Short mmCIF file of C-alpha atoms in Angstrom, two decimals:
data_model
loop_
_atom_site.label_atom_id
_atom_site.label_comp_id
_atom_site.label_asym_id
_atom_site.label_seq_id
_atom_site.Cartn_x
_atom_site.Cartn_y
_atom_site.Cartn_z
CA MET A 1 124.06 103.66 145.56
CA LYS A 2 123.86 100.04 146.63
CA LYS A 3 121.48 100.80 149.54
CA PHE A 4 119.35 102.94 147.24
CA ASN A 5 119.04 100.15 144.67
CA ALA A 6 118.07 97.77 147.47
CA LEU A 7 115.38 100.20 148.60
CA LEU A 8 114.00 100.44 145.06
CA LEU A 9 113.91 96.63 144.99
CA VAL A 10 111.76 96.61 148.09
CA LEU A 11 109.54 99.49 147.14
CA GLY A 12 109.56 98.21 143.62
CA SER A 13 107.67 95.25 144.86
CA VAL A 14 104.21 96.32 145.54
CA LEU A 15 101.34 96.06 143.13
CA ALA A 16 99.91 96.02 139.76
CA ALA A 17 97.63 93.99 137.61
CA PRO A 18 95.67 91.45 135.85
CA SER A 19 96.10 87.98 134.56
CA PHE A 20 93.49 87.27 137.15
CA ALA A 21 91.30 90.31 136.43
CA ASP A 22 88.85 89.71 139.29
CA ASP A 23 91.58 89.37 141.89
CA SER A 24 93.36 92.42 140.49
CA GLN A 25 90.18 94.48 140.73
CA ALA A 26 89.60 93.20 144.25
CA LEU A 27 93.03 94.42 145.28
CA GLN A 28 92.50 97.79 143.57
CA ASP A 29 89.15 98.15 145.32
CA ARG A 30 90.79 97.34 148.65
CA LEU A 31 93.48 99.92 148.09
CA ALA A 32 90.94 102.53 146.99
CA THR A 33 89.65 102.62 150.55
CA LEU A 34 93.15 103.38 151.79
CA LYS A 35 93.16 107.14 151.35
CA SER A 36 96.05 107.46 153.82
CA PHE A 37 98.12 105.11 155.93
CA LYS A 38 100.76 105.64 158.61
CA ALA A 39 102.53 103.00 160.65
CA GLN A 40 105.74 101.70 162.13
CA PHE A 41 107.40 98.67 160.52
CA ALA A 42 109.69 95.87 161.58
CA GLN A 43 111.85 94.41 158.80
CA LYS A 44 113.43 91.00 158.52
CA VAL A 45 115.58 89.83 155.60
CA THR A 46 116.43 86.14 155.03
CA ASP A 47 118.42 84.43 152.29
CA LYS A 48 117.13 81.56 150.12
CA GLU A 49 118.20 79.08 152.80
CA GLY A 50 116.11 80.90 155.38
CA GLN A 51 119.10 82.30 157.29
CA ALA A 52 118.66 85.78 158.78
CA VAL A 53 120.60 88.45 156.84
CA MET A 54 119.33 91.67 158.46
CA GLN A 55 116.74 93.13 160.80
CA GLY A 56 115.54 96.71 160.77
CA GLU A 57 112.77 99.11 161.63
CA GLY A 58 111.27 102.39 160.50
CA THR A 59 108.09 104.23 159.61
CA ILE A 60 105.88 104.53 156.56
CA ALA A 61 103.23 107.10 155.44
CA LEU A 62 101.11 106.91 152.28
CA GLN A 63 98.52 109.28 150.93
CA GLN A 64 96.64 109.49 147.65
CA PRO A 65 97.63 110.62 145.10
CA MET A 66 101.23 109.43 144.74
CA MET A 67 102.63 110.51 148.12
CA ILE A 68 104.99 108.30 150.07
CA ARG A 69 107.33 108.68 153.04
CA TRP A 70 109.41 105.61 153.87
CA GLN A 71 112.01 106.13 156.60
CA GLN A 72 114.30 103.40 157.84
CA THR A 73 115.87 104.23 161.19
CA ASN A 74 117.73 101.00 161.89
CA PRO A 75 120.25 99.59 160.96
CA ASP A 76 120.76 102.58 158.61
CA ASP A 77 119.14 105.98 158.57
CA THR A 78 117.65 106.48 155.10
CA LEU A 79 114.63 108.41 153.83
CA PHE A 80 112.53 108.05 150.66
CA VAL A 81 110.00 110.83 150.14
CA SER A 82 107.62 111.53 147.23
CA ASN A 83 105.33 114.58 147.10
CA GLY A 84 103.64 113.26 143.97
CA ASP A 85 105.88 115.31 141.65
CA LYS A 86 109.45 114.76 142.81
CA THR A 87 110.98 111.93 144.81
CA TYR A 88 113.90 112.32 147.18
CA TYR A 89 116.19 109.60 148.55
CA PHE A 90 118.43 110.76 151.44
CA ASP A 91 121.26 108.62 152.77
CA SER A 92 122.46 110.42 155.93
CA PHE A 93 125.59 108.26 156.28
CA ALA A 94 126.72 108.95 152.71
CA GLU A 95 125.48 112.56 153.02
CA GLN A 96 123.85 112.29 149.61
CA VAL A 97 120.41 113.20 148.24
CA THR A 98 119.13 111.76 144.98
CA ILE A 99 116.25 113.65 143.34
CA MET A 100 114.06 111.94 140.74
CA LYS A 101 110.84 112.66 138.83
CA THR A 102 108.11 110.56 140.46
CA SER A 103 106.40 109.73 137.13
CA SER A 104 109.62 108.11 135.87
CA LEU A 105 109.89 105.93 138.96
CA ILE A 106 106.54 104.16 138.65
CA ASP A 107 107.89 101.24 136.66
CA SER A 108 110.92 100.65 138.86
CA THR A 109 109.09 101.30 142.13
CA PRO A 110 105.58 99.85 141.83
CA PHE A 111 105.12 100.68 145.52
CA VAL A 112 103.91 104.02 144.25
CA LEU A 113 100.92 102.20 142.78
CA LEU A 114 99.55 101.90 146.28
CA THR A 115 98.33 105.41 145.66
CA SER A 116 97.67 105.18 141.90
CA LYS A 117 94.70 104.03 139.83
CA ASP A 118 96.49 104.11 136.47
CA PRO A 119 95.29 100.98 134.55
CA GLY A 120 98.41 101.03 132.38
CA LYS A 121 100.63 100.44 135.39
CA TRP A 122 98.45 97.69 136.83
CA GLU A 123 98.47 95.81 133.53
CA LYS A 124 102.12 94.92 134.00
CA TYR A 125 101.39 92.58 136.89
CA SER A 126 99.22 89.60 137.76
CA VAL A 127 97.31 89.45 141.04
CA LEU A 128 96.11 86.27 142.77
CA ALA A 129 93.99 86.20 145.90
CA THR A 130 95.44 84.03 148.68
CA ASN A 131 94.30 82.83 152.10
CA THR A 132 95.99 85.78 153.74
CA GLY A 133 95.59 88.54 151.11
CA PHE A 134 97.06 88.91 147.62
CA SER A 135 100.09 87.71 145.70
CA VAL A 136 101.51 90.01 142.97
CA THR A 137 103.91 88.86 140.23
CA PRO A 138 105.29 90.65 137.13
CA ASN A 139 103.83 89.57 133.81
CA LYS A 140 106.00 87.88 131.20
CA GLY A 141 108.25 90.41 129.52
CA VAL A 142 108.22 92.86 132.42
CA GLU A 143 111.75 93.46 133.72
CA SER A 144 111.79 93.17 137.50
CA GLN A 145 114.19 92.02 140.19
CA VAL A 146 111.16 91.08 142.21
CA GLU A 147 109.66 87.59 141.66
CA GLN A 148 106.72 87.93 144.00
CA LEU A 149 105.06 90.29 146.47
CA ASP A 150 102.68 88.98 149.10
CA ILE A 151 100.45 91.58 150.77
CA ALA A 152 98.16 91.10 153.77
CA PHE A 153 95.59 93.43 155.27
CA SER A 154 94.07 93.77 158.73
CA GLY A 155 90.84 95.32 159.91
CA ALA A 156 87.47 95.54 158.13
CA GLY A 157 85.46 97.82 155.88
CA ASN A 158 87.01 101.23 155.24
CA GLU A 159 89.40 100.77 158.15
CA GLN A 160 91.48 98.02 156.54
CA ALA A 161 95.20 98.61 156.94
CA LEU A 162 98.32 97.07 155.48
CA ALA A 163 99.42 94.36 157.89
CA LYS A 164 102.40 92.76 156.20
CA LEU A 165 104.44 92.79 152.98
CA VAL A 166 106.74 89.99 151.90
CA VAL A 167 109.05 90.55 148.91
CA THR A 168 110.82 87.70 147.16
CA ASP A 169 113.62 88.75 144.78
CA ASN A 170 115.32 86.86 141.95
CA SER A 171 118.04 85.54 144.24
CA GLY A 172 115.47 83.95 146.54
CA GLN A 173 116.04 86.52 149.30
CA LEU A 174 112.95 87.36 151.31
CA SER A 175 112.27 90.80 152.81
CA SER A 176 109.38 90.83 155.27
CA PHE A 177 107.76 94.02 156.64
CA THR A 178 105.29 93.82 159.49
CA PHE A 179 103.29 96.97 160.30
CA ASN A 180 102.08 98.08 163.72
CA ASN A 181 100.49 101.11 165.39
CA ALA A 182 98.70 101.80 162.10
CA GLN A 183 96.60 104.91 161.48
CA VAL A 184 94.14 104.54 158.58
CA ASN A 185 92.49 107.43 156.71
CA THR A 186 93.54 110.05 159.24
CA PRO A 187 94.62 113.49 157.97
CA LEU A 188 98.38 113.68 157.33
CA ASP A 189 100.16 117.01 157.28
CA GLN A 190 101.42 117.99 153.79
CA SER A 191 104.87 118.55 155.27
CA THR A 192 105.10 114.78 155.78
CA PHE A 193 105.73 114.44 152.04
CA GLU A 194 108.04 117.40 151.61
CA PHE A 195 111.83 117.37 151.87
CA THR A 196 114.52 120.04 151.81
CA PRO A 197 118.08 118.73 151.39
CA PRO A 198 120.34 119.64 154.33
CA GLU A 199 123.13 122.09 153.68
CA GLY A 200 126.45 120.58 152.67
CA VAL A 201 125.17 117.24 151.29
CA GLU A 202 125.95 115.98 147.81
CA ILE A 203 122.95 116.34 145.50
CA ASP A 204 122.38 114.09 142.50
CA ASP A 205 119.50 115.69 140.62
CA GLN A 206 118.11 113.24 138.06
CA SER A 207 114.83 115.13 137.58
CA ASN A 208 116.31 117.30 134.79
CA GLY A 209 115.63 120.38 136.90
CA GLU A 210 111.85 119.94 136.40
#
């Protein structure tokens, strides 16, 4: 489960809300125009000394409400899919699928808030506008392995896309994701956010059969 926890750390690094209410609202307004988003990403991980730890690549798809598909193809083949109700994490190397209730993941994976307008979730974070976009940090008392998320956009108007995410964890490790070949607000097939576990894999169903 180590790779899964690392993925939650990364996904659990994107968004929420106000100590700086105006900046938080500005970020929420920006995200509200992002009805759907699809892109390829390049990943780079460095330690607190700035030394490269890992490089990777994959694809991402987002759609309101609460739908995410995050697939890493290199160096490992892993898949994180949420259809808004249930979330699936598939590790092809370990031949294991973990199934979770999406609503229970919101706190540990704030990335889902990219497609949520729930004020209660946003209130757990502070947002500060920066020269390149927004910086998001957990409020005091919020348990998080993420110290800071920096998010940058590209484009203008209703065609603004995610350009880059940089996640800083409590150890000082930095995970940077740069997006390219982005498609903004284009129709995405519902099957993008559905997943059927392959035959023969181990299934860890944490959704209580719901």
